[in-house]
Amino acid sequence: MFQGSFKGEAFWSPIFSAETNLVFDIHNYYFQGRAACPSNVTELIYIDTVNSAGDGKFPTFVGERSVQTEIANTLSSRAKTLQTGLVAWKKYTRGSAYWTTKFNGNDTVDGEGTQADYWNYETFIDLGYTKSTSEAVSC
């Protein structure tokens, strides 16, 4: 598995022959530098998903992500954001991994809550967000 220093699959794929045993590990973030907010994050996830799939020469996997947005986080938006990523990356890539299972930090975020409310996957399991993808935007 190869994490390409945030240059993406399109940059690295031409360098390797198709016979190389390789999976590209892609990281997608919405909490900095993209003006992501609850009203546009699902669209950004979809754009990232299509781009993450790459040229098809190698499988891709989203090896790190979270649901915190840069602007105006709301606790009520977490389920939709999480579930959209689960659906999208399962459909277009080899899946995804949330960046952390347990996070207890109390740094503030723009909007409601603290980072722990957006980075702790155990919370999403406890709230039932992982049992259904009914909140997800279809891609």
JSON list of C-alpha atoms in Angstrom, two decimals:
[
{"chain": "A", "resi": 1, "resn": "MET", "atom": "CA", "xyz": [0.00, 0.00, 0.00]},
{"chain": "A", "resi": 2, "resn": "PHE", "atom": "CA", "xyz": [1.42, 3.34, -1.06]},
{"chain": "A", "resi": 3, "resn": "GLN", "atom": "CA", "xyz": [0.45, 6.74, 0.39]},
{"chain": "A", "resi": 4, "resn": "GLY", "atom": "CA", "xyz": [1.78, 9.15, -2.20]},
{"chain": "A", "resi": 5, "resn": "SER", "atom": "CA", "xyz": [2.53, 12.26, -0.11]},
{"chain": "A", "resi": 6, "resn": "PHE", "atom": "CA", "xyz": [-0.84, 13.75, -1.05]},
{"chain": "A", "resi": 7, "resn": "LYS", "atom": "CA", "xyz": [0.04, 13.85, -4.75]},
{"chain": "A", "resi": 8, "resn": "GLY", "atom": "CA", "xyz": [-2.67, 11.33, -5.60]},
{"chain": "A", "resi": 9, "resn": "GLU", "atom": "CA", "xyz": [-3.01, 8.32, -7.83]},
{"chain": "A", "resi": 10, "resn": "ALA", "atom": "CA", "xyz": [-2.88, 10.35, -11.06]},
{"chain": "A", "resi": 11, "resn": "PHE", "atom": "CA", "xyz": [0.62, 11.59, -10.23]},
{"chain": "A", "resi": 12, "resn": "TRP", "atom": "CA", "xyz": [2.08, 8.21, -9.25]},
{"chain": "A", "resi": 13, "resn": "SER", "atom": "CA", "xyz": [0.30, 5.66, -11.44]},
{"chain": "A", "resi": 14, "resn": "PRO", "atom": "CA", "xyz": [2.29, 6.39, -14.64]},
{"chain": "A", "resi": 15, "resn": "ILE", "atom": "CA", "xyz": [5.55, 5.71, -12.78]},
{"chain": "A", "resi": 16, "resn": "PHE", "atom": "CA", "xyz": [4.64, 2.07, -12.03]},
{"chain": "A", "resi": 17, "resn": "SER", "atom": "CA", "xyz": [4.05, -0.78, -14.45]},
{"chain": "A", "resi": 18, "resn": "ALA", "atom": "CA", "xyz": [0.63, -2.45, -14.36]},
{"chain": "A", "resi": 19, "resn": "GLU", "atom": "CA", "xyz": [2.27, -5.62, -13.02]},
{"chain": "A", "resi": 20, "resn": "THR", "atom": "CA", "xyz": [3.33, -3.88, -9.80]},
{"chain": "A", "resi": 21, "resn": "ASN", "atom": "CA", "xyz": [1.57, -5.26, -6.72]},
{"chain": "A", "resi": 22, "resn": "LEU", "atom": "CA", "xyz": [0.29, -1.91, -5.45]},
{"chain": "A", "resi": 23, "resn": "VAL", "atom": "CA", "xyz": [-2.69, -0.27, -3.78]},
{"chain": "A", "resi": 24, "resn": "PHE", "atom": "CA", "xyz": [-2.84, 3.52, -3.53]},
{"chain": "A", "resi": 25, "resn": "ASP", "atom": "CA", "xyz": [-3.75, 4.86, -0.08]},
{"chain": "A", "resi": 26, "resn": "ILE", "atom": "CA", "xyz": [-5.56, 8.17, -0.45]},
{"chain": "A", "resi": 27, "resn": "HIS", "atom": "CA", "xyz": [-6.33, 10.59, 2.39]},
{"chain": "A", "resi": 28, "resn": "ASN", "atom": "CA", "xyz": [-9.32, 12.94, 2.17]},
{"chain": "A", "resi": 29, "resn": "TYR", "atom": "CA", "xyz": [-9.78, 15.82, 4.59]},
{"chain": "A", "resi": 30, "resn": "TYR", "atom": "CA", "xyz": [-12.60, 18.33, 4.91]},
{"chain": "A", "resi": 31, "resn": "PHE", "atom": "CA", "xyz": [-11.51, 20.28, 7.99]},
{"chain": "A", "resi": 32, "resn": "GLN", "atom": "CA", "xyz": [-8.93, 22.54, 6.35]},
{"chain": "A", "resi": 33, "resn": "GLY", "atom": "CA", "xyz": [-8.27, 24.38, 3.14]},
{"chain": "A", "resi": 34, "resn": "ARG", "atom": "CA", "xyz": [-11.45, 23.50, 1.22]},
{"chain": "A", "resi": 35, "resn": "ALA", "atom": "CA", "xyz": [-14.19, 25.67, 2.76]},
{"chain": "A", "resi": 36, "resn": "ALA", "atom": "CA", "xyz": [-16.12, 22.46, 3.48]},
{"chain": "A", "resi": 37, "resn": "CYS", "atom": "CA", "xyz": [-19.30, 22.79, 5.51]},
{"chain": "A", "resi": 38, "resn": "PRO", "atom": "CA", "xyz": [-22.24, 20.47, 6.19]},
{"chain": "A", "resi": 39, "resn": "SER", "atom": "CA", "xyz": [-24.11, 21.77, 3.13]},
{"chain": "A", "resi": 40, "resn": "ASN", "atom": "CA", "xyz": [-21.32, 21.03, 0.62]},
{"chain": "A", "resi": 41, "resn": "VAL", "atom": "CA", "xyz": [-19.26, 18.22, 2.19]},
{"chain": "A", "resi": 42, "resn": "THR", "atom": "CA", "xyz": [-21.24, 15.40, 0.56]},
{"chain": "A", "resi": 43, "resn": "GLU", "atom": "CA", "xyz": [-20.57, 16.97, -2.85]},
{"chain": "A", "resi": 44, "resn": "LEU", "atom": "CA", "xyz": [-16.85, 17.21, -2.00]},
{"chain": "A", "resi": 45, "resn": "ILE", "atom": "CA", "xyz": [-16.88, 13.55, -0.93]},
{"chain": "A", "resi": 46, "resn": "TYR", "atom": "CA", "xyz": [-18.43, 12.61, -4.27]},
{"chain": "A", "resi": 47, "resn": "ILE", "atom": "CA", "xyz": [-15.83, 14.65, -6.20]},
{"chain": "A", "resi": 48, "resn": "ASP", "atom": "CA", "xyz": [-13.01, 13.06, -4.18]},
{"chain": "A", "resi": 49, "resn": "THR", "atom": "CA", "xyz": [-14.51, 9.63, -4.71]},
{"chain": "A", "resi": 50, "resn": "VAL", "atom": "CA", "xyz": [-14.59, 9.93, -8.48]},
{"chain": "A", "resi": 51, "resn": "ASN", "atom": "CA", "xyz": [-11.04, 11.31, -8.49]},
{"chain": "A", "resi": 52, "resn": "SER", "atom": "CA", "xyz": [-9.83, 8.66, -6.03]},
{"chain": "A", "resi": 53, "resn": "ALA", "atom": "CA", "xyz": [-10.82, 5.82, -8.33]},
{"chain": "A", "resi": 54, "resn": "GLY", "atom": "CA", "xyz": [-7.98, 6.86, -10.64]},
{"chain": "A", "resi": 55, "resn": "ASP", "atom": "CA", "xyz": [-7.21, 5.34, -14.01]},
{"chain": "A", "resi": 56, "resn": "GLY", "atom": "CA", "xyz": [-8.13, 1.81, -12.94]},
{"chain": "A", "resi": 57, "resn": "LYS", "atom": "CA", "xyz": [-4.61, 0.46, -13.29]},
{"chain": "A", "resi": 58, "resn": "PHE", "atom": "CA", "xyz": [-4.30, 0.02, -9.53]},
{"chain": "A", "resi": 59, "resn": "PRO", "atom": "CA", "xyz": [-6.87, -0.30, -6.76]},
{"chain": "A", "resi": 60, "resn": "THR", "atom": "CA", "xyz": [-7.31, 2.68, -4.48]},
{"chain": "A", "resi": 61, "resn": "PHE", "atom": "CA", "xyz": [-8.26, 2.77, -0.80]},
{"chain": "A", "resi": 62, "resn": "VAL", "atom": "CA", "xyz": [-9.15, 5.81, 1.30]},
{"chain": "A", "resi": 63, "resn": "GLY", "atom": "CA", "xyz": [-6.85, 5.15, 4.23]},
{"chain": "A", "resi": 64, "resn": "GLU", "atom": "CA", "xyz": [-7.68, 8.19, 6.30]},
{"chain": "A", "resi": 65, "resn": "ARG", "atom": "CA", "xyz": [-10.72, 10.45, 6.63]},
{"chain": "A", "resi": 66, "resn": "SER", "atom": "CA", "xyz": [-12.97, 12.13, 9.17]},
{"chain": "A", "resi": 67, "resn": "VAL", "atom": "CA", "xyz": [-16.30, 14.00, 9.20]},
{"chain": "A", "resi": 68, "resn": "GLN", "atom": "CA", "xyz": [-15.14, 17.33, 10.62]},
{"chain": "A", "resi": 69, "resn": "THR", "atom": "CA", "xyz": [-15.65, 20.18, 8.18]},
{"chain": "A", "resi": 70, "resn": "GLU", "atom": "CA", "xyz": [-13.76, 23.44, 8.09]},
{"chain": "A", "resi": 71, "resn": "ILE", "atom": "CA", "xyz": [-16.80, 25.65, 8.62]},
{"chain": "A", "resi": 72, "resn": "ALA", "atom": "CA", "xyz": [-20.03, 25.46, 10.63]},
{"chain": "A", "resi": 73, "resn": "ASN", "atom": "CA", "xyz": [-19.89, 21.88, 11.93]},
{"chain": "A", "resi": 74, "resn": "THR", "atom": "CA", "xyz": [-23.17, 20.55, 13.26]},
{"chain": "A", "resi": 75, "resn": "LEU", "atom": "CA", "xyz": [-23.62, 17.45, 15.36]},
{"chain": "A", "resi": 76, "resn": "SER", "atom": "CA", "xyz": [-26.71, 16.60, 13.31]},
{"chain": "A", "resi": 77, "resn": "SER", "atom": "CA", "xyz": [-24.70, 16.45, 10.05]},
{"chain": "A", "resi": 78, "resn": "ARG", "atom": "CA", "xyz": [-22.30, 13.74, 11.21]},
{"chain": "A", "resi": 79, "resn": "ALA", "atom": "CA", "xyz": [-24.42, 10.71, 10.24]},
{"chain": "A", "resi": 80, "resn": "LYS", "atom": "CA", "xyz": [-25.01, 11.91, 6.67]},
{"chain": "A", "resi": 81, "resn": "THR", "atom": "CA", "xyz": [-21.35, 12.82, 6.17]},
{"chain": "A", "resi": 82, "resn": "LEU", "atom": "CA", "xyz": [-20.09, 9.53, 7.58]},
{"chain": "A", "resi": 83, "resn": "GLN", "atom": "CA", "xyz": [-22.58, 7.40, 5.67]},
{"chain": "A", "resi": 84, "resn": "THR", "atom": "CA", "xyz": [-22.01, 9.21, 2.38]},
{"chain": "A", "resi": 85, "resn": "GLY", "atom": "CA", "xyz": [-18.30, 8.45, 2.63]},
{"chain": "A", "resi": 86, "resn": "LEU", "atom": "CA", "xyz": [-18.98, 4.80, 3.46]},
{"chain": "A", "resi": 87, "resn": "VAL", "atom": "CA", "xyz": [-21.28, 4.39, 0.45]},
{"chain": "A", "resi": 88, "resn": "ALA", "atom": "CA", "xyz": [-19.16, 6.39, -1.99]},
{"chain": "A", "resi": 89, "resn": "TRP", "atom": "CA", "xyz": [-15.79, 4.87, -1.22]},
{"chain": "A", "resi": 90, "resn": "LYS", "atom": "CA", "xyz": [-17.20, 1.37, -1.16]},
{"chain": "A", "resi": 91, "resn": "LYS", "atom": "CA", "xyz": [-18.69, 1.95, -4.61]},
{"chain": "A", "resi": 92, "resn": "TYR", "atom": "CA", "xyz": [-15.73, 3.64, -6.32]},
{"chain": "A", "resi": 93, "resn": "THR", "atom": "CA", "xyz": [-12.67, 2.43, -4.40]},
{"chain": "A", "resi": 94, "resn": "ARG", "atom": "CA", "xyz": [-11.69, -0.58, -2.30]},
{"chain": "A", "resi": 95, "resn": "GLY", "atom": "CA", "xyz": [-13.28, 1.07, 0.72]},
{"chain": "A", "resi": 96, "resn": "SER", "atom": "CA", "xyz": [-12.08, 3.40, 3.43]},
{"chain": "A", "resi": 97, "resn": "ALA", "atom": "CA", "xyz": [-10.76, 3.56, 6.97]},
{"chain": "A", "resi": 98, "resn": "TYR", "atom": "CA", "xyz": [-11.71, 6.19, 9.49]},
{"chain": "A", "resi": 99, "resn": "TRP", "atom": "CA", "xyz": [-8.64, 7.97, 10.80]},
{"chain": "A", "resi": 100, "resn": "THR", "atom": "CA", "xyz": [-9.14, 7.02, 14.45]},
{"chain": "A", "resi": 101, "resn": "THR", "atom": "CA", "xyz": [-11.28, 4.66, 16.48]},
{"chain": "A", "resi": 102, "resn": "LYS", "atom": "CA", "xyz": [-10.97, 6.49, 19.78]},
{"chain": "A", "resi": 103, "resn": "PHE", "atom": "CA", "xyz": [-10.23, 10.19, 20.14]},
{"chain": "A", "resi": 104, "resn": "ASN", "atom": "CA", "xyz": [-10.71, 12.17, 23.34]},
{"chain": "A", "resi": 105, "resn": "GLY", "atom": "CA", "xyz": [-9.32, 15.59, 22.41]},
{"chain": "A", "resi": 106, "resn": "ASN", "atom": "CA", "xyz": [-11.31, 18.65, 23.34]},
{"chain": "A", "resi": 107, "resn": "ASP", "atom": "CA", "xyz": [-10.04, 21.15, 20.79]},
{"chain": "A", "resi": 108, "resn": "THR", "atom": "CA", "xyz": [-12.83, 23.34, 19.53]},
{"chain": "A", "resi": 109, "resn": "VAL", "atom": "CA", "xyz": [-14.14, 23.21, 15.98]},
{"chain": "A", "resi": 110, "resn": "ASP", "atom": "CA", "xyz": [-15.90, 25.83, 13.94]},
{"chain": "A", "resi": 111, "resn": "GLY", "atom": "CA", "xyz": [-19.54, 25.25, 14.88]},
{"chain": "A", "resi": 112, "resn": "GLU", "atom": "CA", "xyz": [-20.86, 22.75, 17.41]},
{"chain": "A", "resi": 113, "resn": "GLY", "atom": "CA", "xyz": [-18.86, 20.44, 19.64]},
{"chain": "A", "resi": 114, "resn": "THR", "atom": "CA", "xyz": [-15.21, 19.51, 19.87]},
{"chain": "A", "resi": 115, "resn": "GLN", "atom": "CA", "xyz": [-12.91, 17.45, 17.67]},
{"chain": "A", "resi": 116, "resn": "ALA", "atom": "CA", "xyz": [-13.82, 14.35, 19.69]},
{"chain": "A", "resi": 117, "resn": "ASP", "atom": "CA", "xyz": [-17.39, 14.71, 18.41]},
{"chain": "A", "resi": 118, "resn": "TYR", "atom": "CA", "xyz": [-16.13, 14.40, 14.82]},
{"chain": "A", "resi": 119, "resn": "TRP", "atom": "CA", "xyz": [-13.02, 12.22, 15.10]},
{"chain": "A", "resi": 120, "resn": "ASN", "atom": "CA", "xyz": [-14.11, 9.43, 17.45]},
{"chain": "A", "resi": 121, "resn": "TYR", "atom": "CA", "xyz": [-15.48, 6.50, 15.41]},
{"chain": "A", "resi": 122, "resn": "GLU", "atom": "CA", "xyz": [-16.63, 4.71, 18.58]},
{"chain": "A", "resi": 123, "resn": "THR", "atom": "CA", "xyz": [-19.19, 7.51, 19.05]},
{"chain": "A", "resi": 124, "resn": "PHE", "atom": "CA", "xyz": [-20.60, 6.84, 15.58]},
{"chain": "A", "resi": 125, "resn": "ILE", "atom": "CA", "xyz": [-20.91, 3.15, 16.36]},
{"chain": "A", "resi": 126, "resn": "ASP", "atom": "CA", "xyz": [-22.63, 3.93, 19.68]},
{"chain": "A", "resi": 127, "resn": "LEU", "atom": "CA", "xyz": [-25.05, 6.32, 17.93]},
{"chain": "A", "resi": 128, "resn": "GLY", "atom": "CA", "xyz": [-25.90, 3.65, 15.32]},
{"chain": "A", "resi": 129, "resn": "TYR", "atom": "CA", "xyz": [-24.49, 5.58, 12.34]},
{"chain": "A", "resi": 130, "resn": "THR", "atom": "CA", "xyz": [-22.64, 2.51, 11.05]},
{"chain": "A", "resi": 131, "resn": "LYS", "atom": "CA", "xyz": [-25.69, 0.21, 11.02]},
{"chain": "A", "resi": 132, "resn": "SER", "atom": "CA", "xyz": [-27.37, 1.90, 8.09]},
{"chain": "A", "resi": 133, "resn": "THR", "atom": "CA", "xyz": [-26.46, 4.10, 5.19]},
{"chain": "A", "resi": 134, "resn": "SER", "atom": "CA", "xyz": [-29.97, 5.57, 4.92]},
{"chain": "A", "resi": 135, "resn": "GLU", "atom": "CA", "xyz": [-28.68, 9.12, 5.45]},
{"chain": "A", "resi": 136, "resn": "ALA", "atom": "CA", "xyz": [-26.15, 8.82, 2.64]},
{"chain": "A", "resi": 137, "resn": "VAL", "atom": "CA", "xyz": [-26.29, 10.76, -0.58]},
{"chain": "A", "resi": 138, "resn": "SER", "atom": "CA", "xyz": [-26.22, 8.29, -3.43]},
{"chain": "A", "resi": 139, "resn": "CYS", "atom": "CA", "xyz": [-23.38, 8.60, -5.88]}
]
